[in-house]
Each structure stands twice: as structure tokens, then as C-alpha cells.
CSV table of C-alpha atoms in Angstrom, one decimal:
chain,number,residue,atom,x,y,z
A,221,UNK,CA,-11.5,-38.0,-13.7
A,222,UNK,CA,-13.1,-35.1,-12.2
A,223,UNK,CA,-16.9,-36.5,-11.0
A,224,UNK,CA,-19.8,-34.9,-12.7
A,225,UNK,CA,-21.4,-32.4,-10.5
A,226,UNK,CA,-24.3,-31.5,-12.7
A,227,UNK,CA,-27.1,-28.4,-11.3
A,228,UNK,CA,-30.0,-30.4,-10.0
A,229,UNK,CA,-33.3,-30.3,-11.6
A,230,UNK,CA,-35.9,-28.1,-9.8
A,231,UNK,CA,-39.0,-25.8,-9.8
A,232,UNK,CA,-36.8,-22.8,-10.3
A,233,UNK,CA,-34.0,-24.3,-13.3
A,234,UNK,CA,-35.6,-27.7,-14.5
A,235,UNK,CA,-32.2,-28.8,-15.5
A,236,UNK,CA,-31.8,-32.6,-17.4
A,237,UNK,CA,-28.9,-33.7,-16.1
A,238,UNK,CA,-28.8,-36.9,-17.5
A,239,UNK,CA,-29.2,-34.5,-21.1
A,240,UNK,CA,-26.7,-32.3,-20.0
A,241,UNK,CA,-23.5,-34.4,-19.3
A,242,UNK,CA,-23.6,-34.9,-22.6
A,243,UNK,CA,-19.7,-34.3,-24.3
A,244,UNK,CA,-22.6,-31.7,-26.6
A,245,UNK,CA,-23.5,-29.6,-23.7
A,246,UNK,CA,-20.3,-30.3,-20.7
A,247,UNK,CA,-17.5,-29.8,-23.5
A,248,UNK,CA,-16.6,-25.7,-23.5
A,249,UNK,CA,-14.2,-27.5,-26.8
A,250,UNK,CA,-17.3,-28.6,-29.2
A,251,UNK,CA,-18.2,-25.2,-30.0
A,252,UNK,CA,-21.7,-23.7,-29.9
A,253,UNK,CA,-23.9,-26.2,-31.2
A,254,UNK,CA,-27.2,-26.3,-33.1
A,255,UNK,CA,-29.0,-28.8,-30.0
A,256,UNK,CA,-27.2,-26.6,-27.9
A,257,UNK,CA,-28.6,-23.2,-29.0
A,258,UNK,CA,-32.2,-24.5,-29.2
A,259,UNK,CA,-31.6,-25.6,-25.4
A,260,UNK,CA,-30.4,-22.3,-24.4
A,261,UNK,CA,-33.4,-20.7,-26.0
A,262,UNK,CA,-35.6,-22.9,-23.9
A,263,UNK,CA,-34.4,-22.2,-20.3
A,264,UNK,CA,-34.2,-18.0,-21.7
A,265,UNK,CA,-38.0,-18.5,-22.1
A,266,UNK,CA,-38.1,-20.4,-19.2
A,267,UNK,CA,-36.4,-17.7,-17.0
A,268,UNK,CA,-38.6,-15.4,-19.2
A,269,UNK,CA,-41.9,-16.8,-18.5
A,270,UNK,CA,-41.4,-17.7,-14.6
A,271,UNK,CA,-40.1,-14.3,-13.7
A,272,UNK,CA,-43.9,-13.8,-12.7
A,273,UNK,CA,-43.3,-16.1,-10.3
A,274,UNK,CA,-40.8,-14.6,-8.6
A,275,UNK,CA,-41.8,-11.6,-8.7
A,276,UNK,CA,-45.8,-13.0,-6.6
A,277,UNK,CA,-43.1,-15.0,-4.0
A,278,UNK,CA,-40.7,-11.9,-3.2
A,279,UNK,CA,-44.9,-9.4,-2.3
A,280,UNK,CA,-46.1,-13.0,-0.8
A,281,UNK,CA,-42.6,-13.3,1.4
A,282,UNK,CA,-43.5,-10.1,2.9
A,283,UNK,CA,-46.0,-9.3,6.9
A,284,UNK,CA,-48.7,-10.2,6.4
A,285,UNK,CA,-48.2,-13.4,4.2
A,286,UNK,CA,-44.4,-14.0,5.5
A,287,UNK,CA,-44.7,-17.4,3.7
A,288,UNK,CA,-40.9,-18.3,3.3
A,289,UNK,CA,-39.3,-19.8,-0.5
A,290,UNK,CA,-36.3,-21.6,0.8
A,291,UNK,CA,-36.2,-22.5,-2.7
A,292,UNK,CA,-35.1,-19.5,-4.1
A,293,UNK,CA,-34.5,-16.6,-0.9
A,294,UNK,CA,-32.0,-16.8,2.3
A,295,UNK,CA,-33.8,-15.7,4.9
A,296,UNK,CA,-31.3,-13.2,5.8
A,297,UNK,CA,-31.9,-11.4,1.9
A,298,UNK,CA,-33.5,-7.9,1.8
A,299,UNK,CA,-36.2,-6.9,-0.4
A,300,UNK,CA,-33.4,-6.2,-2.9
A,301,UNK,CA,-31.1,-8.2,-2.8
A,302,UNK,CA,-34.7,-11.2,-3.1
A,303,UNK,CA,-35.3,-9.3,-6.9
A,304,UNK,CA,-31.1,-9.5,-7.7
A,305,UNK,CA,-30.2,-12.5,-6.2
A,306,UNK,CA,-32.3,-15.5,-8.0
A,307,UNK,CA,-33.1,-13.2,-10.9
A,308,UNK,CA,-28.8,-12.8,-11.3
A,309,UNK,CA,-28.3,-17.0,-10.5
A,310,UNK,CA,-31.3,-17.8,-13.3
A,311,UNK,CA,-29.7,-15.5,-16.0
A,312,UNK,CA,-26.4,-17.6,-15.4
A,313,UNK,CA,-28.3,-21.4,-15.5
A,314,UNK,CA,-29.8,-20.1,-18.5
A,315,UNK,CA,-26.7,-18.7,-21.1
A,316,UNK,CA,-23.4,-20.7,-19.0
A,317,UNK,CA,-24.9,-23.3,-17.2
A,318,UNK,CA,-24.9,-25.8,-20.3
A,319,UNK,CA,-20.9,-25.5,-23.2
A,320,UNK,CA,-19.0,-22.8,-23.5
A,321,UNK,CA,-19.7,-20.7,-20.0
A,322,UNK,CA,-17.4,-17.9,-21.7
A,323,UNK,CA,-21.4,-17.4,-23.8
A,324,UNK,CA,-22.6,-14.9,-20.5
A,325,UNK,CA,-19.6,-12.7,-20.7
A,326,UNK,CA,-17.6,-13.1,-24.6
A,327,UNK,CA,-13.7,-11.6,-24.1
A,328,UNK,CA,-11.5,-11.2,-26.5
A,329,UNK,CA,-7.9,-12.2,-25.5
A,330,UNK,CA,-7.8,-8.3,-25.7
A,331,UNK,CA,-8.6,-8.8,-23.1
A,332,UNK,CA,-11.3,-5.4,-23.9
A,333,UNK,CA,-13.5,-3.2,-21.2
A,334,UNK,CA,-16.8,-3.8,-22.9
A,335,UNK,CA,-19.9,-1.3,-23.3
A,336,UNK,CA,-21.3,-2.2,-19.4
A,337,UNK,CA,-18.5,-2.1,-17.1
A,338,UNK,CA,-17.7,1.5,-19.0
A,339,UNK,CA,-22.2,2.3,-18.7
A,340,UNK,CA,-21.3,1.4,-15.1
A,341,UNK,CA,-18.0,3.5,-14.5
A,342,UNK,CA,-20.1,6.2,-15.9
A,343,UNK,CA,-23.4,5.3,-13.3
A,344,UNK,CA,-20.7,4.9,-10.4
A,345,UNK,CA,-19.4,8.7,-11.4
A,346,UNK,CA,-22.3,10.7,-12.1
A,347,UNK,CA,-24.8,9.0,-10.4
A,348,UNK,CA,-23.5,8.0,-7.4
A,349,UNK,CA,-20.4,11.0,-7.1
A,350,UNK,CA,-17.5,8.8,-6.8
A,351,UNK,CA,-14.0,10.1,-8.2
A,352,UNK,CA,-13.2,8.6,-11.5
A,353,UNK,CA,-11.0,6.0,-12.4
A,354,UNK,CA,-9.0,5.4,-15.9
A,355,UNK,CA,-7.7,3.0,-17.7
A,356,UNK,CA,-4.5,2.7,-19.2
A,357,UNK,CA,-3.3,-0.3,-21.5
A,358,UNK,CA,0.7,-1.6,-21.4
A,359,UNK,CA,0.9,-4.5,-24.3
A,360,UNK,CA,2.7,-7.2,-25.0
A,361,UNK,CA,4.8,-7.3,-21.3
A,362,UNK,CA,7.2,-10.3,-21.3
A,363,UNK,CA,9.2,-12.3,-18.8
A,364,UNK,CA,11.6,-9.7,-17.6
A,365,UNK,CA,15.3,-11.4,-18.3
A,366,UNK,CA,16.6,-11.1,-15.5
A,367,UNK,CA,14.1,-14.0,-14.7
A,368,UNK,CA,16.3,-16.2,-17.1
A,369,UNK,CA,19.6,-15.0,-16.2
A,370,UNK,CA,19.6,-16.7,-12.8
A,371,UNK,CA,17.5,-19.3,-14.0
A,372,UNK,CA,14.0,-19.2,-12.3
A,373,UNK,CA,12.5,-20.5,-14.5
A,374,UNK,CA,13.4,-23.1,-17.1
A,375,UNK,CA,13.8,-20.9,-21.1
A,376,UNK,CA,11.9,-24.2,-23.5
A,377,UNK,CA,8.6,-23.6,-21.0
A,378,UNK,CA,8.1,-23.4,-17.3
A,379,UNK,CA,7.6,-26.5,-15.4
A,380,UNK,CA,4.9,-26.2,-13.0
A,381,UNK,CA,6.0,-28.3,-9.6
A,382,UNK,CA,5.9,-32.4,-10.5
A,383,UNK,CA,2.8,-31.3,-13.5
A,384,UNK,CA,4.9,-31.9,-16.2
A,385,UNK,CA,2.7,-29.4,-18.2
A,386,UNK,CA,4.9,-28.0,-20.6
A,387,UNK,CA,3.4,-24.7,-21.8
A,388,UNK,CA,5.1,-22.0,-24.0
A,389,UNK,CA,5.6,-18.8,-21.9
A,390,UNK,CA,4.1,-16.2,-24.1
A,391,UNK,CA,3.0,-12.3,-24.0
A,392,UNK,CA,0.8,-10.2,-22.0
A,393,UNK,CA,-1.2,-7.3,-20.9
A,394,UNK,CA,-2.0,-5.8,-18.5
A,395,UNK,CA,-4.8,-3.2,-17.7
A,396,UNK,CA,-3.8,0.3,-14.9
A,397,UNK,CA,-6.7,1.4,-12.9
A,398,UNK,CA,-6.0,4.6,-11.0
A,399,UNK,CA,-8.4,8.0,-10.1
A,400,UNK,CA,-8.2,10.6,-12.5
A,401,UNK,CA,-6.8,12.6,-10.6
A,402,UNK,CA,-3.9,11.0,-9.5
A,403,UNK,CA,-3.3,9.9,-13.2
A,404,UNK,CA,0.5,10.9,-13.9
A,405,UNK,CA,2.4,11.8,-17.2
A,406,UNK,CA,3.6,9.4,-20.2
A,407,UNK,CA,7.0,10.4,-19.3
A,408,UNK,CA,7.1,8.4,-16.2
A,409,UNK,CA,4.7,5.6,-17.6
A,410,UNK,CA,3.4,2.4,-14.9
A,411,UNK,CA,7.3,2.9,-13.3
A,412,UNK,CA,6.5,3.1,-9.3
A,413,UNK,CA,6.7,6.6,-7.2
A,414,UNK,CA,9.1,5.3,-5.0
A,415,UNK,CA,10.4,1.9,-3.1
A,416,UNK,CA,7.4,2.3,-0.5
A,417,UNK,CA,4.6,2.4,-3.4
A,418,UNK,CA,2.3,0.7,-2.7
A,419,UNK,CA,0.4,-1.4,-5.7
A,420,UNK,CA,-2.2,-4.5,-6.2
A,421,UNK,CA,-2.0,-6.4,-9.0
A,422,UNK,CA,-5.6,-8.4,-9.0
A,423,UNK,CA,-6.3,-12.0,-10.8
A,424,UNK,CA,-10.1,-12.1,-12.4
A,425,UNK,CA,-12.6,-14.6,-11.4
A,426,UNK,CA,-14.1,-16.4,-14.5
A,427,UNK,CA,-13.4,-19.6,-13.4
A,428,UNK,CA,-10.6,-19.8,-15.5
A,429,UNK,CA,-12.7,-19.5,-19.0
A,430,UNK,CA,-13.7,-16.1,-19.2
A,431,UNK,CA,-14.0,-12.7,-18.1
A,432,UNK,CA,-11.1,-9.8,-18.4
A,433,UNK,CA,-9.5,-7.0,-15.9
A,434,UNK,CA,-12.5,-4.3,-17.2
A,435,UNK,CA,-15.4,-6.9,-16.3
A,436,UNK,CA,-17.3,-5.6,-13.9
A,437,UNK,CA,-16.9,-3.1,-11.2
A,438,UNK,CA,-13.7,-4.9,-9.5
A,439,UNK,CA,-10.9,-3.1,-10.2
A,440,UNK,CA,-12.4,0.2,-11.2
A,441,UNK,CA,-13.1,-0.3,-6.9
A,442,UNK,CA,-9.9,-1.1,-6.0
A,443,UNK,CA,-9.2,0.9,-7.2
A,444,UNK,CA,-11.9,3.5,-6.4
A,445,UNK,CA,-11.7,1.8,-2.8
A,446,UNK,CA,-8.1,1.6,-2.1
A,447,UNK,CA,-6.6,4.6,-4.2
A,448,UNK,CA,-3.6,2.7,-5.1
A,449,UNK,CA,-1.8,2.1,-8.0
A,450,UNK,CA,-4.6,-1.5,-9.2
A,451,UNK,CA,-3.1,-3.7,-12.3
A,452,UNK,CA,-5.5,-6.6,-13.8
A,453,UNK,CA,-3.8,-9.3,-15.9
A,454,UNK,CA,-4.7,-10.4,-18.5
A,455,UNK,CA,-4.0,-14.2,-18.1
A,456,UNK,CA,-5.3,-16.2,-20.3
A,457,UNK,CA,-8.4,-18.0,-20.2
A,458,UNK,CA,-8.0,-22.0,-20.6
A,459,UNK,CA,-10.6,-21.9,-23.9
A,460,UNK,CA,-8.4,-24.1,-25.6
A,461,UNK,CA,-5.8,-27.2,-23.9
A,462,UNK,CA,-2.3,-25.4,-25.2
A,463,UNK,CA,-4.0,-23.1,-22.3
A,464,UNK,CA,-5.2,-25.0,-19.5
A,465,UNK,CA,-3.5,-25.0,-16.5
A,466,UNK,CA,-0.5,-23.8,-15.9
A,467,UNK,CA,-0.4,-20.7,-19.4
A,468,UNK,CA,-2.8,-18.5,-16.4
A,469,UNK,CA,0.3,-19.0,-13.5
A,470,UNK,CA,2.7,-18.0,-15.8
A,471,UNK,CA,0.9,-15.4,-17.3
A,472,UNK,CA,1.1,-13.7,-13.6
A,473,UNK,CA,4.2,-14.7,-13.0
A,474,UNK,CA,5.8,-12.5,-16.1
A,475,UNK,CA,3.4,-9.4,-14.1
A,476,UNK,CA,4.5,-9.9,-11.2
A,477,UNK,CA,7.7,-10.0,-12.2
A,478,UNK,CA,7.6,-7.6,-14.5
A,479,UNK,CA,6.5,-5.3,-11.1
A,480,UNK,CA,9.1,-5.9,-9.1
A,481,UNK,CA,12.2,-6.4,-10.8
A,482,UNK,CA,11.2,-4.0,-14.0
A,483,UNK,CA,8.7,-1.6,-12.0
A,484,UNK,CA,10.6,-1.4,-9.0
A,485,UNK,CA,8.0,-2.4,-6.6
A,486,UNK,CA,8.5,-3.6,-3.1
A,487,UNK,CA,5.5,-4.0,-1.8
A,488,UNK,CA,2.8,-5.3,-4.0
A,489,UNK,CA,-1.0,-7.3,-2.9
A,490,UNK,CA,-2.5,-9.7,-4.5
A,491,UNK,CA,-6.0,-9.2,-5.0
A,492,UNK,CA,-8.9,-11.8,-6.6
A,493,UNK,CA,-12.3,-12.8,-6.9
A,494,UNK,CA,-13.3,-17.0,-7.4
A,495,UNK,CA,-11.4,-18.6,-9.6
A,496,UNK,CA,-8.4,-15.3,-9.5
A,497,UNK,CA,-8.4,-15.3,-5.7
A,498,UNK,CA,-7.7,-19.1,-6.0
A,499,UNK,CA,-4.8,-18.4,-8.6
A,500,UNK,CA,-2.9,-16.0,-5.9
A,501,UNK,CA,-3.0,-18.5,-4.0
A,502,UNK,CA,-0.8,-21.3,-6.3
A,503,UNK,CA,0.9,-17.8,-7.2
A,504,UNK,CA,1.6,-17.0,-3.2
A,505,UNK,CA,3.2,-21.4,-2.7
A,506,UNK,CA,5.1,-20.9,-6.1
A,507,UNK,CA,6.7,-17.7,-5.0
A,508,UNK,CA,7.4,-18.5,-1.3
A,509,UNK,CA,7.6,-23.2,-1.6
A,510,UNK,CA,9.4,-23.0,-5.5
A,511,UNK,CA,11.6,-20.7,-6.0
A,512,UNK,CA,11.8,-19.1,-2.7
A,513,UNK,CA,14.1,-22.2,-1.5
A,514,UNK,CA,15.9,-22.4,-4.6
A,515,UNK,CA,17.3,-18.8,-3.7
A,516,UNK,CA,21.0,-18.1,-2.5
A,517,UNK,CA,21.1,-15.8,0.7
A,518,UNK,CA,22.0,-13.1,-1.3
A,519,UNK,CA,19.2,-13.7,-3.5
A,520,UNK,CA,16.3,-13.8,-0.6
A,521,UNK,CA,17.1,-11.3,1.4
A,522,UNK,CA,15.9,-8.7,-1.4
A,523,UNK,CA,13.1,-10.8,-2.7
A,524,UNK,CA,10.0,-8.6,-2.5
A,525,UNK,CA,7.0,-11.2,-2.7
A,526,UNK,CA,4.0,-9.9,-1.5
A,527,UNK,CA,3.5,-8.6,1.4
A,528,UNK,CA,-0.8,-9.0,1.4
A,529,UNK,CA,-4.1,-11.4,-0.2
A,530,UNK,CA,-7.7,-9.6,-0.9
A,531,UNK,CA,-9.6,-12.3,-1.2
A,532,UNK,CA,-12.8,-12.4,-2.2
A,533,UNK,CA,-14.6,-16.7,-2.2
A,534,UNK,CA,-11.3,-18.3,-3.6
A,535,UNK,CA,-11.6,-21.3,-5.7
A,536,UNK,CA,-9.3,-23.2,-3.6
A,537,UNK,CA,-10.4,-26.9,-4.4
A,538,UNK,CA,-11.6,-27.7,-7.5
A,539,UNK,CA,-12.0,-31.5,-7.2
A,540,UNK,CA,-15.4,-30.1,-6.5
A,541,UNK,CA,-15.9,-32.9,-4.2
A,542,UNK,CA,-17.3,-30.3,-1.0
A,543,UNK,CA,-20.3,-29.3,-2.7
A,544,UNK,CA,-23.3,-29.9,-0.1
A,545,UNK,CA,-25.5,-33.2,-1.0
A,546,UNK,CA,-28.2,-31.2,-0.6
A,547,UNK,CA,-27.1,-28.0,-3.2
A,548,UNK,CA,-27.8,-25.0,-2.7
A,549,UNK,CA,-29.9,-23.0,-4.6
A,550,UNK,CA,-29.7,-19.6,-3.3
A,551,UNK,CA,-25.8,-18.8,-4.7
A,552,UNK,CA,-25.8,-17.8,-8.0
A,553,UNK,CA,-23.2,-19.6,-9.8
A,554,UNK,CA,-23.9,-23.3,-10.3
A,555,UNK,CA,-22.3,-26.3,-9.7
A,556,UNK,CA,-22.8,-27.7,-14.4
A,557,UNK,CA,-21.0,-24.4,-14.2
A,558,UNK,CA,-17.9,-25.5,-11.9
A,559,UNK,CA,-17.2,-29.0,-13.9
A,560,UNK,CA,-17.6,-27.7,-17.3
A,561,UNK,CA,-14.4,-24.5,-16.0
A,562,UNK,CA,-12.3,-26.9,-13.9
A,563,UNK,CA,-12.2,-29.3,-16.8
A,564,UNK,CA,-11.1,-26.8,-19.6
A,565,UNK,CA,-8.4,-25.4,-16.7
A,566,UNK,CA,-7.2,-28.8,-16.0
A,567,UNK,CA,-6.6,-29.5,-20.2
A,568,UNK,CA,-9.4,-32.3,-19.9
A,569,UNK,CA,-11.2,-32.2,-23.1
A,570,UNK,CA,-14.1,-34.1,-23.1
A,571,UNK,CA,-15.5,-33.8,-28.1
A,572,UNK,CA,-11.7,-36.4,-28.3
A,573,UNK,CA,-12.4,-39.4,-27.9
A,574,UNK,CA,-8.9,-40.9,-29.1
A,575,UNK,CA,-7.2,-42.7,-26.7
A,576,UNK,CA,-4.3,-40.5,-26.3
A,577,UNK,CA,-6.3,-38.2,-24.9
A,578,UNK,CA,-8.6,-40.5,-22.8
A,579,UNK,CA,-5.7,-42.1,-20.9
A,580,UNK,CA,-4.3,-38.6,-20.3
A,581,UNK,CA,-7.6,-37.2,-19.1
A,582,UNK,CA,-7.3,-40.3,-16.4
A,583,UNK,CA,-4.3,-40.4,-15.2
A,584,UNK,CA,-4.0,-36.7,-14.5
A,585,UNK,CA,-6.5,-35.0,-13.6
A,586,UNK,CA,-7.0,-35.9,-10.3
A,587,UNK,CA,-4.1,-36.1,-9.7
A,588,UNK,CA,-3.9,-32.7,-11.0
A,589,UNK,CA,-7.2,-31.0,-9.0
A,590,UNK,CA,-5.7,-32.7,-5.7
A,591,UNK,CA,-2.8,-30.5,-6.5
A,592,UNK,CA,-1.9,-28.3,-3.1
A,593,UNK,CA,-1.3,-25.2,-4.7
A,594,UNK,CA,-5.3,-25.9,-7.1
A,595,UNK,CA,-7.1,-27.1,-4.1
A,596,UNK,CA,-5.9,-25.7,-1.2
A,597,UNK,CA,-8.4,-26.0,1.3
A,598,UNK,CA,-7.5,-29.9,0.9
A,599,UNK,CA,-6.3,-30.6,4.8
A,600,UNK,CA,-3.5,-32.9,2.9
A,601,UNK,CA,-2.3,-29.3,1.4
A,602,UNK,CA,-1.5,-27.9,4.7
A,603,UNK,CA,2.9,-28.7,4.3
A,604,UNK,CA,2.5,-26.6,1.3
A,605,UNK,CA,0.8,-23.9,2.6
A,606,UNK,CA,3.1,-24.2,5.4
A,607,UNK,CA,6.0,-23.1,3.1
A,608,UNK,CA,4.3,-19.6,2.4
A,609,UNK,CA,5.2,-19.3,6.4
A,610,UNK,CA,9.4,-19.7,6.1
A,611,UNK,CA,10.3,-16.2,4.2
A,612,UNK,CA,7.9,-14.6,6.6
A,613,UNK,CA,8.9,-16.0,9.9
A,614,UNK,CA,10.9,-13.1,12.1
A,615,UNK,CA,14.3,-13.8,12.1
A,616,UNK,CA,16.8,-13.0,15.0
A,617,UNK,CA,18.1,-10.6,13.4
A,618,UNK,CA,15.1,-8.7,13.1
A,619,UNK,CA,14.9,-9.0,17.5
A,620,UNK,CA,18.2,-9.0,18.7
A,621,UNK,CA,21.3,-6.7,17.6
A,622,UNK,CA,24.5,-8.7,18.0
A,623,UNK,CA,26.5,-8.0,15.5
A,624,UNK,CA,27.1,-12.3,14.3
A,625,UNK,CA,23.3,-11.8,12.6
A,626,UNK,CA,24.2,-9.5,10.8
A,627,UNK,CA,24.3,-11.5,7.7
A,628,UNK,CA,21.6,-13.3,8.6
A,629,UNK,CA,18.0,-12.8,5.8
A,630,UNK,CA,16.2,-9.2,7.9
A,631,UNK,CA,12.8,-10.0,10.0
A,632,UNK,CA,9.8,-8.8,7.4
A,633,UNK,CA,6.8,-8.2,8.2
A,634,UNK,CA,4.0,-10.6,7.9
A,635,UNK,CA,1.5,-11.5,5.0
A,636,UNK,CA,-1.2,-10.5,5.8
A,637,UNK,CA,-4.8,-12.1,4.3
A,638,UNK,CA,-8.0,-10.9,4.5
A,639,UNK,CA,-10.3,-13.3,2.8
A,640,UNK,CA,-14.0,-13.2,2.7
A,641,UNK,CA,-17.4,-15.2,2.1
A,642,UNK,CA,-20.8,-16.2,2.6
A,643,UNK,CA,-22.7,-18.7,3.4
A,644,UNK,CA,-25.3,-19.7,0.8
A,645,UNK,CA,-21.7,-20.1,-1.0
A,646,UNK,CA,-21.6,-23.3,-3.7
A,647,UNK,CA,-18.1,-22.8,-2.1
A,648,UNK,CA,-19.2,-22.3,1.8
A,649,UNK,CA,-17.7,-25.6,3.0
A,650,UNK,CA,-14.8,-25.5,1.4
A,651,UNK,CA,-14.0,-21.9,2.2
A,652,UNK,CA,-14.1,-22.6,5.7
A,653,UNK,CA,-11.6,-25.7,5.7
A,654,UNK,CA,-9.1,-23.1,3.6
A,655,UNK,CA,-9.7,-20.5,6.4
A,656,UNK,CA,-9.3,-23.6,8.8
A,657,UNK,CA,-5.5,-23.8,7.2
A,658,UNK,CA,-4.5,-20.2,6.9
A,659,UNK,CA,-5.7,-19.8,10.2
A,660,UNK,CA,-3.9,-23.1,11.9
A,661,UNK,CA,0.1,-21.4,10.0
A,662,UNK,CA,2.6,-19.5,12.9
A,663,UNK,CA,0.1,-16.3,13.4
A,664,UNK,CA,3.9,-14.5,14.0
A,665,UNK,CA,3.9,-15.5,9.8
A,666,UNK,CA,0.5,-15.3,8.7
A,667,UNK,CA,-2.7,-13.1,10.2
A,668,UNK,CA,-5.6,-13.9,8.7
A,669,UNK,CA,-8.7,-11.5,9.0
A,670,UNK,CA,-11.3,-13.5,7.4
A,671,UNK,CA,-15.1,-12.1,7.3
A,672,UNK,CA,-18.3,-14.4,7.1
A,673,UNK,CA,-20.8,-12.4,4.9
A,674,UNK,CA,-24.5,-14.3,6.6
A,675,UNK,CA,-26.2,-15.1,3.7
A,676,UNK,CA,-24.5,-13.7,1.2
A,677,UNK,CA,-23.2,-15.3,-2.1
A,678,UNK,CA,-20.2,-15.8,-3.8
A,679,UNK,CA,-17.7,-13.3,-3.7
A,680,UNK,CA,-20.3,-10.9,-2.7
A,681,UNK,CA,-17.9,-8.3,-1.7
A,682,UNK,CA,-18.0,-7.3,-5.5
A,683,UNK,CA,-22.5,-7.2,-5.5
A,684,UNK,CA,-24.0,-3.2,-5.7
A,685,UNK,CA,-23.4,-2.2,-2.1
A,686,UNK,CA,-27.3,-0.7,-2.9
A,687,UNK,CA,-27.9,-4.6,-3.9
A,688,UNK,CA,-25.3,-5.5,-0.4
A,689,UNK,CA,-25.4,-3.9,2.7
A,690,UNK,CA,-22.7,-6.8,3.6
A,691,UNK,CA,-21.2,-5.9,1.2
A,692,UNK,CA,-20.7,-2.5,2.4
A,693,UNK,CA,-18.8,-3.6,5.3
A,694,UNK,CA,-16.6,-6.0,3.9
A,695,UNK,CA,-15.3,-2.3,2.3
A,696,UNK,CA,-15.1,-0.6,5.7
A,697,UNK,CA,-12.9,-3.3,6.4
A,698,UNK,CA,-10.4,-3.4,3.3
A,699,UNK,CA,-10.0,0.3,4.5
A,700,UNK,CA,-8.9,-0.3,7.4
A,701,UNK,CA,-7.0,-3.5,6.5
A,702,UNK,CA,-5.7,-1.1,3.1
A,703,UNK,CA,-4.1,1.0,6.1
A,704,UNK,CA,-2.4,-1.6,8.3
């Protein structure tokens, strides 16, 4: 069973863990109840009433007072961060810390771009004088026929490794983000211009239960900063047990094979934040450790693998055991949200009390949470991570011109990984462990660049640069990384 991880009581977020652990509050499948609505209203009212106190604390933290409010401010924060981060944390606490986390960023299955995301883009273009990014939808993408013909995936369902989760494949909608000046004509479609064209496949965060490619600035920003085509995958959110793991993995694989087999992309970078970053690592391990070894030598020679990974605070420990004993009070995400989300993603439904569901939960949930694909930061996941290196390890044929080696697998470029984490994160410990695991791999095959933002919160590169100086530095480094 997944351990109960509730947000602890403090002055700024006065949670009541015993009450909130009840299924009416903690299960996203139980629906919104009158009691939950009243409780959220109380939290919002409390937030508004204490906002003047928050502003007073900001004032008192400046000279000549220089008071230390460690329960709400990190010592590295700028005045702007002191204003924005605690308020954002408390908004999330008020609305999404109990019940359905999707309440904060309600998304339709079509993955529409909400008005506030368009407003943010207009602000960036008109006020910030940045290039405009346009979005084009590609609907109903299905798993390519070639995948079925080659037997890479079972046709009845995608059984992932040893998890035995039989969830059916479904069509997935894709969202293409591209600078307006580079937008192509309709006749060109979504195909790569040539084999050397690079694209970014972005997997959005949201705890596997909320969000969409068009929400926030993530895909807009990636396209604007890199100048590349960015395809946002509108993978299924775990809003019901039949959409739990591995539904999201299936959708991402559908997109990946669509890009590489049907659209002709040979240089694909996987990118993602939070849950999306964890999903990117999940996909990489599936491609390199499960699928690649089953291919013939000829298929391996032509099989397209990701050329790089960009991971913004990937969720890399679904056991929730890596949370600090003294829970961090300065990150924008909270333990309760993580617990609710992971239970949904692993298919556990607390609102159903039938014996079959309870038995399944007891036997399968913890096993799934420790699976190396879902928790790659665990020491036990290191053998699985080592399988990543096999396809990227330089072969003798790449270093020797001898004709006797001409039939061997040609050498690939090393896999490049860019990882960011913040010291104020709830996931900080697990992210350090992930960095250590990745850096212990064969450096000839996998090259890892890690950026640690002092005092920074979860997925800080996605924070507006006017809020976070570290976000500005992250994109400066990323632009250089993409040129490599």
C-alpha cells in the first residue's frame, strides 16, 4: 500500500491530516462533495484573511528589521519570489491539496489551450517583445501499423514489463508548437523537412491527473527558446482506474513511433517537467531495456532512439518514501497532492470498498511504485537504468575501419541528459539520488548535466524569468546545450 502522506499543520497551511485522509477528501474518484466544497471555501477564506500578514512578513524581512521567516521564505529568495512563491503554494493548498487535484487546472480530454495560457502568450509577445509561437493540433493519432507488423507491441493490449496491466491503446491528440516565422504550409504537414531535423517531444507535468500541453508556458517557451518544433503529447490523465498506468505510457509511445516511423524524425529529444519528466524516463527505459533487445541486428541498426532528455524536476520516486521528515514548507507542491496523484496513477481507488479492489491494492500498488521505470531514483532501479547505456555504447565499428566489423551495429552519439532541481523542492532528496544514479552510468554512453537552483522550487525553469533569476540561467545553459 502507498503510505499516507498528508500536508502537516502549520500557520500558513493549517491542514487537518486526520480529516483529510478520509476517502471523501483524498480520493479523486469519489467526486466533489458538499463537505469538500465547504472545506475548500474555508481554505480560500483563510488564504485571503492571512494575505495581509504575508505582505507584512515580506516588509519585515527587509532591512533594518531583517527578520527571518523560515516557515514561509527561503533565505535565497528575492523580494519577488517572497511575494509569488508562498502565495502560489497557498493557492494550490487551498484548491488542490484535497480531493481532485485536477480542480486547479481543469482540462478537457481534447487538451484545449485555456484562455489564461493564450493571455500569457499575448503578454509575452506584445509586452515582452518575444517571437510569437503558434499551435496546430493533430488529432486522433494511432499506433503506426508498422509497429503491429513487427510485433513490437501486442495487439490486444500493451502489457508493460511484468506489471500485467491490460489497458487498451487509444488514439492520442498532439499539439505542435512552432515559431510563427518558421511555420510551414499545410501541404508540408507535420513531416520532418529532412532526416537531420530535430524536434522536441514534450510531456507536461500535473501529477499524471491534470494539465495539458497548452497549459502554462512550457511548450510555448521550449519552442521560443530553442527555435525547434515542439510536439506536446496530450496523454491520458489518470482520472479513472481504466486510465491509470500504463495508459499515459501507451500514448507517449504512440506519439514517438508516429514521429519516427511515419513523420521521418531521426533526432528526437524527450522533455518533460515533474510527472512528465518521470514519464520521459519511463519511455526511455522501455525503448532501451525492453524493446531494443528484442530487435534483430538489422532493426537495431535503423531503430531511432531519443538523442537527448531535458528533465525539469522529474517525479522519480512514486513510493513517496523520500519526502523529508521535516516537510519542506517553501516548495509550491505539497505531500497530499502527491499522495492523491500517485494513488490515481497506480489505479488505486479508495472510494471503492469492494474486496476485489482492496486485495488488488494491497498486492499491486507498492510493487508498482517501486518499479524501476516509475521510481528510477531508488538504488534498486540502477540495474534497469544501466540498460539505457547498451544502445548508446560506442561499438568497435565506430572506432575501427576493419572490414571484419562492418556488419556490427554502428556507433551512436552518446545520450545527453539535462536535469534541473531546486533545493527548496519536496522532491530534492529523490532528485539528488536520481542524479547520482544517472551519473554512475557509463559516461561514454550517457552524458549528464545537472543544474541545482539554490532556494528554487519545483520545475523552476518554467517559472517566469522576471520571478526567478535561476530560471534565466537555466535557459541560458539550455540554449547552449541544444546547440551541442
